[in-house]
Amino acid sequence: MEGLVLKLAVTPALIGAASLASRRWGAAVGGWLVGVPFTSGPVALFLALDHGPSFAASAAVGMLLGTISQAVFCLAYSWSAGRGAPWPAALLSGCAGFVASTAVLGLLGLPLLPASLATLLSLAGALRLARRSAPGEPRGRESPARLPRWDIPARMAVATAFVLALTAAAPALGPYLSGLLSPFPLFGAVLGVFMHRSEGASPAAGLLRGLLLGLFAPAAFFVALSALIEPLGVGPGFACAVAAALAAQGLTLRMLPPGGAPVPRGGR
């Protein structure tokens, strides 16, 4: 019962805070922010509390590799959008890329060290590809889109449902597959589709490039978590993982393009 209450409290609080912050900045910064593991992080915590540190350590390796699938989603969506595809087709392309990547990674079963190297190389390569294939963007700083009032409550509800469903299915799926599925870029997809519909392909691609930069934070988080949760325990292991994610997020902040710098909303 306590675990259910924690899930119902922590997940929407994290998503609500992240969404409110992203409303005040442009697309690239918004994507960078939602790269933080706001869904897969709580999933890992609940798996540790429900099934123990060993289960969570194995799941963390899957979550680490799941960042590769997130990168594939971003590239596939951006590639389709940049070639004139409407948002449903671009979203379908991104989801297909995520599923295909997850299927391949699910067959490999990599341990932590090779998984870490594969993730780092994949994210670096994805960033390079995204920059080379980016659609033309307007000069200057971008203005954040005005979202409807129901947007943040809807995100919170969807995230909570996702966490509840995945943690409930985890015993049947196993730690590795649970980990691979949990990093699906739910909020990057929602924000990308909204921007694609309202502002066009270029802002959506900018958001997804920001998300690619943000993926170094969850990668650092899950490397630290998988390595440390068993020897240190749940609390210290998660504390070290959060510290690693914050360090990575601070480093990638310097890499955001000038057009993705914070812009005050004004009047709100």
Short mmCIF file of C-alpha atoms in Angstrom, two decimals:
data_model
loop_
_atom_site.label_atom_id
_atom_site.label_comp_id
_atom_site.label_asym_id
_atom_site.label_seq_id
_atom_site.Cartn_x
_atom_site.Cartn_y
_atom_site.Cartn_z
CA MET A 1 0.00 0.00 0.00
CA GLU A 2 2.83 2.38 0.88
CA GLY A 3 4.46 1.70 -2.51
CA LEU A 4 1.23 2.56 -4.34
CA VAL A 5 0.87 5.83 -2.41
CA LEU A 6 4.48 6.69 -3.23
CA LYS A 7 3.92 6.02 -6.93
CA LEU A 8 0.76 8.15 -6.95
CA ALA A 9 2.58 11.03 -5.23
CA VAL A 10 6.13 11.04 -6.63
CA THR A 11 5.49 10.49 -10.34
CA PRO A 12 2.93 13.29 -10.98
CA ALA A 13 4.92 15.67 -8.77
CA LEU A 14 8.09 15.10 -10.80
CA ILE A 15 6.31 15.42 -14.14
CA GLY A 16 4.37 18.51 -13.07
CA ALA A 17 7.53 20.27 -11.90
CA ALA A 18 9.39 19.43 -15.10
CA SER A 19 6.48 20.55 -17.29
CA LEU A 20 6.10 23.88 -15.51
CA ALA A 21 9.81 24.52 -15.93
CA SER A 22 9.80 23.62 -19.63
CA ARG A 23 6.91 26.01 -20.35
CA ARG A 24 9.22 28.95 -19.69
CA TRP A 25 11.92 27.99 -22.21
CA GLY A 26 12.30 27.23 -25.90
CA ALA A 27 12.06 23.88 -27.67
CA ALA A 28 15.69 22.74 -27.28
CA VAL A 29 15.73 23.50 -23.56
CA GLY A 30 12.35 21.84 -23.14
CA GLY A 31 13.64 18.71 -24.84
CA TRP A 32 16.81 18.80 -22.76
CA LEU A 33 14.74 19.00 -19.57
CA VAL A 34 12.49 16.06 -20.42
CA GLY A 35 15.59 13.97 -21.09
CA VAL A 36 15.90 13.65 -17.30
CA PRO A 37 14.57 10.18 -16.30
CA PHE A 38 11.32 11.43 -14.76
CA THR A 39 9.49 8.21 -15.62
CA SER A 40 12.21 5.56 -15.78
CA GLY A 41 13.84 6.89 -12.59
CA PRO A 42 10.70 6.37 -10.48
CA VAL A 43 10.18 2.99 -12.18
CA ALA A 44 13.69 1.97 -11.07
CA LEU A 45 12.98 3.15 -7.52
CA PHE A 46 9.72 1.22 -7.30
CA LEU A 47 11.37 -1.89 -8.75
CA ALA A 48 14.07 -1.63 -6.08
CA LEU A 49 11.48 -1.22 -3.33
CA ASP A 50 9.22 -3.99 -4.64
CA HIS A 51 11.77 -6.56 -5.87
CA GLY A 52 15.10 -5.67 -4.29
CA PRO A 53 18.41 -4.05 -5.33
CA SER A 54 19.53 -6.96 -7.54
CA PHE A 55 16.38 -6.76 -9.68
CA ALA A 56 16.77 -2.97 -9.92
CA ALA A 57 20.46 -3.26 -10.88
CA SER A 58 19.59 -5.55 -13.79
CA ALA A 59 16.70 -3.31 -14.82
CA ALA A 60 19.04 -0.30 -14.74
CA VAL A 61 21.21 -1.91 -17.42
CA GLY A 62 18.12 -2.28 -19.60
CA MET A 63 17.15 1.34 -18.87
CA LEU A 64 20.65 2.45 -19.83
CA LEU A 65 20.36 0.69 -23.18
CA GLY A 66 16.86 2.10 -23.51
CA THR A 67 18.43 5.53 -24.01
CA ILE A 68 19.73 4.20 -27.33
CA SER A 69 16.15 3.44 -28.33
CA GLN A 70 15.14 6.95 -27.27
CA ALA A 71 17.87 8.35 -29.53
CA VAL A 72 16.57 6.22 -32.41
CA PHE A 73 13.06 7.60 -31.77
CA CYS A 74 14.38 11.17 -31.96
CA LEU A 75 16.31 10.55 -35.18
CA ALA A 76 13.43 8.73 -36.89
CA TYR A 77 10.88 11.39 -35.93
CA SER A 78 13.18 14.25 -36.97
CA TRP A 79 14.08 12.56 -40.26
CA SER A 80 10.42 12.04 -41.17
CA ALA A 81 9.35 15.52 -40.08
CA GLY A 82 12.24 17.14 -41.95
CA ARG A 83 11.03 15.49 -45.15
CA GLY A 84 7.53 16.86 -44.88
CA ALA A 85 5.77 14.02 -43.09
CA PRO A 86 2.75 15.10 -41.02
CA TRP A 87 2.95 14.56 -37.28
CA PRO A 88 1.08 11.20 -37.21
CA ALA A 89 3.50 9.71 -39.75
CA ALA A 90 6.52 11.19 -37.97
CA LEU A 91 5.30 9.87 -34.62
CA LEU A 92 4.70 6.42 -36.12
CA SER A 93 8.21 6.49 -37.57
CA GLY A 94 9.69 7.39 -34.19
CA CYS A 95 7.73 4.67 -32.39
CA ALA A 96 8.73 2.08 -35.00
CA GLY A 97 12.36 3.05 -34.51
CA PHE A 98 12.04 2.68 -30.73
CA VAL A 99 10.39 -0.75 -31.03
CA ALA A 100 12.97 -2.01 -33.54
CA SER A 101 15.87 -0.81 -31.39
CA THR A 102 14.31 -2.35 -28.27
CA ALA A 103 13.84 -5.69 -30.05
CA VAL A 104 17.50 -5.78 -31.11
CA LEU A 105 18.80 -4.73 -27.70
CA GLY A 106 16.52 -7.28 -26.03
CA LEU A 107 18.31 -10.05 -27.92
CA LEU A 108 21.80 -8.88 -26.95
CA GLY A 109 21.57 -8.96 -23.16
CA LEU A 110 24.69 -6.81 -22.65
CA PRO A 111 26.30 -6.48 -19.19
CA LEU A 112 27.01 -3.07 -17.66
CA LEU A 113 30.43 -2.19 -19.12
CA PRO A 114 29.70 -2.94 -22.80
CA ALA A 115 26.21 -1.46 -22.37
CA SER A 116 27.80 1.76 -21.08
CA LEU A 117 30.23 1.98 -24.00
CA ALA A 118 27.51 1.19 -26.55
CA THR A 119 25.23 3.86 -25.09
CA LEU A 120 27.91 6.56 -25.04
CA LEU A 121 28.95 5.89 -28.63
CA SER A 122 25.32 5.70 -29.80
CA LEU A 123 24.35 9.00 -28.20
CA ALA A 124 27.40 10.76 -29.62
CA GLY A 125 26.65 9.36 -33.07
CA ALA A 126 22.97 10.31 -32.83
CA LEU A 127 23.86 13.91 -31.97
CA ARG A 128 26.16 14.10 -34.98
CA LEU A 129 23.49 12.68 -37.29
CA ALA A 130 20.82 15.01 -35.87
CA ARG A 131 22.95 18.10 -36.54
CA ARG A 132 23.74 17.04 -40.09
CA SER A 133 20.12 16.22 -40.99
CA ALA A 134 18.42 19.14 -39.19
CA PRO A 135 15.76 21.05 -41.17
CA GLY A 136 16.24 24.76 -41.57
CA GLU A 137 15.54 26.75 -38.44
CA PRO A 138 14.63 30.39 -37.97
CA ARG A 139 17.33 32.66 -36.61
CA GLY A 140 17.20 34.04 -33.12
CA ARG A 141 15.68 32.69 -29.98
CA GLU A 142 12.55 30.65 -30.13
CA SER A 143 9.44 31.39 -28.10
CA PRO A 144 7.81 28.63 -26.11
CA ALA A 145 4.43 27.47 -27.31
CA ARG A 146 1.34 28.26 -25.27
CA LEU A 147 -0.11 24.99 -24.09
CA PRO A 148 -3.75 24.39 -23.12
CA ARG A 149 -4.68 24.33 -19.42
CA TRP A 150 -5.27 20.58 -19.44
CA ASP A 151 -1.82 19.81 -20.83
CA ILE A 152 0.15 19.41 -17.57
CA PRO A 153 -2.58 17.45 -15.71
CA ALA A 154 -2.85 15.14 -18.73
CA ARG A 155 0.92 14.53 -18.77
CA MET A 156 0.89 13.81 -15.04
CA ALA A 157 -1.97 11.33 -15.43
CA VAL A 158 -0.37 9.54 -18.40
CA ALA A 159 3.02 9.31 -16.66
CA THR A 160 1.48 7.90 -13.49
CA ALA A 161 -0.51 5.33 -15.47
CA PHE A 162 2.65 4.34 -17.37
CA VAL A 163 4.66 3.87 -14.16
CA LEU A 164 1.88 1.88 -12.48
CA ALA A 165 1.42 -0.37 -15.51
CA LEU A 166 5.11 -1.05 -16.03
CA THR A 167 5.89 -1.76 -12.39
CA ALA A 168 2.88 -4.10 -12.21
CA ALA A 169 4.06 -5.96 -15.32
CA ALA A 170 7.73 -6.07 -14.25
CA PRO A 171 7.65 -9.55 -12.63
CA ALA A 172 6.30 -11.07 -15.85
CA LEU A 173 8.57 -9.04 -18.15
CA GLY A 174 11.73 -9.55 -16.12
CA PRO A 175 14.21 -6.85 -15.09
CA TYR A 176 16.04 -6.44 -18.41
CA LEU A 177 12.95 -6.09 -20.64
CA SER A 178 11.24 -3.87 -18.05
CA GLY A 179 14.29 -1.65 -18.15
CA LEU A 180 14.35 -1.50 -21.95
CA LEU A 181 10.69 -0.46 -22.15
CA SER A 182 10.59 2.12 -19.36
CA PRO A 183 12.65 4.85 -21.12
CA PHE A 184 10.09 5.31 -23.92
CA PRO A 185 10.24 9.10 -24.57
CA LEU A 186 6.64 9.73 -23.57
CA PHE A 187 7.06 13.43 -22.83
CA GLY A 188 9.41 14.12 -25.69
CA ALA A 189 6.79 12.57 -27.99
CA VAL A 190 3.96 14.65 -26.49
CA LEU A 191 5.91 17.91 -26.71
CA GLY A 192 7.26 17.09 -30.16
CA VAL A 193 3.81 16.35 -31.57
CA PHE A 194 2.36 19.52 -30.05
CA MET A 195 5.12 21.68 -31.55
CA HIS A 196 4.93 19.88 -34.88
CA ARG A 197 1.18 20.53 -35.08
CA SER A 198 1.26 24.14 -33.94
CA GLU A 199 4.65 25.47 -35.10
CA GLY A 200 5.99 23.10 -37.75
CA ALA A 201 8.73 20.52 -38.19
CA SER A 202 11.69 22.76 -37.32
CA PRO A 203 10.73 23.49 -33.67
CA ALA A 204 9.83 19.82 -33.18
CA ALA A 205 13.23 18.78 -34.52
CA GLY A 206 14.87 21.35 -32.24
CA LEU A 207 13.10 19.87 -29.24
CA LEU A 208 14.20 16.36 -30.15
CA ARG A 209 17.82 17.48 -30.59
CA GLY A 210 17.58 18.98 -27.12
CA LEU A 211 16.23 15.64 -25.89
CA LEU A 212 19.26 13.89 -27.42
CA LEU A 213 21.53 16.12 -25.33
CA GLY A 214 19.39 15.42 -22.28
CA LEU A 215 19.84 11.66 -22.69
CA PHE A 216 23.37 11.82 -21.26
CA ALA A 217 21.79 12.48 -17.84
CA PRO A 218 19.74 9.26 -17.67
CA ALA A 219 22.71 7.36 -19.11
CA ALA A 220 24.90 8.58 -16.23
CA PHE A 221 22.07 7.91 -13.77
CA PHE A 222 21.64 4.27 -14.77
CA VAL A 223 25.36 3.52 -15.03
CA ALA A 224 25.80 4.74 -11.45
CA LEU A 225 22.64 3.03 -10.22
CA SER A 226 23.46 -0.36 -11.74
CA ALA A 227 27.01 -0.24 -10.38
CA LEU A 228 26.24 1.03 -6.87
CA ILE A 229 22.77 0.02 -5.72
CA GLU A 230 23.79 -3.49 -4.63
CA PRO A 231 27.00 -2.61 -2.73
CA LEU A 232 25.63 0.64 -1.22
CA GLY A 233 21.92 -0.07 -0.82
CA VAL A 234 18.84 1.63 -2.27
CA GLY A 235 19.13 5.06 -0.64
CA PRO A 236 22.85 5.73 -1.19
CA GLY A 237 22.74 4.09 -4.61
CA PHE A 238 19.98 6.41 -5.80
CA ALA A 239 21.71 9.41 -4.24
CA CYS A 240 24.88 8.67 -6.22
CA ALA A 241 22.83 8.11 -9.39
CA VAL A 242 21.07 11.46 -8.97
CA ALA A 243 24.43 13.19 -8.45
CA ALA A 244 25.79 11.58 -11.64
CA ALA A 245 22.72 12.65 -13.61
CA LEU A 246 22.94 16.24 -12.36
CA ALA A 247 26.64 16.39 -13.27
CA ALA A 248 25.91 15.13 -16.80
CA GLN A 249 22.98 17.53 -17.17
CA GLY A 250 25.19 20.45 -16.12
CA LEU A 251 27.82 19.53 -18.70
CA THR A 252 25.34 19.18 -21.56
CA LEU A 253 23.68 22.51 -20.69
CA ARG A 254 26.77 24.18 -22.16
CA MET A 255 26.16 22.39 -25.46
CA LEU A 256 22.65 23.74 -26.05
CA PRO A 257 22.41 25.98 -29.13
CA PRO A 258 21.97 29.76 -28.62
CA GLY A 259 18.40 29.51 -29.93
CA GLY A 260 17.60 27.14 -27.10
CA ALA A 261 18.60 29.54 -24.37
CA PRO A 262 16.00 30.47 -21.76
CA VAL A 263 13.44 33.02 -22.83
CA PRO A 264 11.12 34.69 -20.29
CA ARG A 265 7.45 34.10 -21.08
CA GLY A 266 6.30 37.51 -19.97
CA GLY A 267 2.77 38.14 -18.82
CA ARG A 268 2.33 34.68 -17.30
#
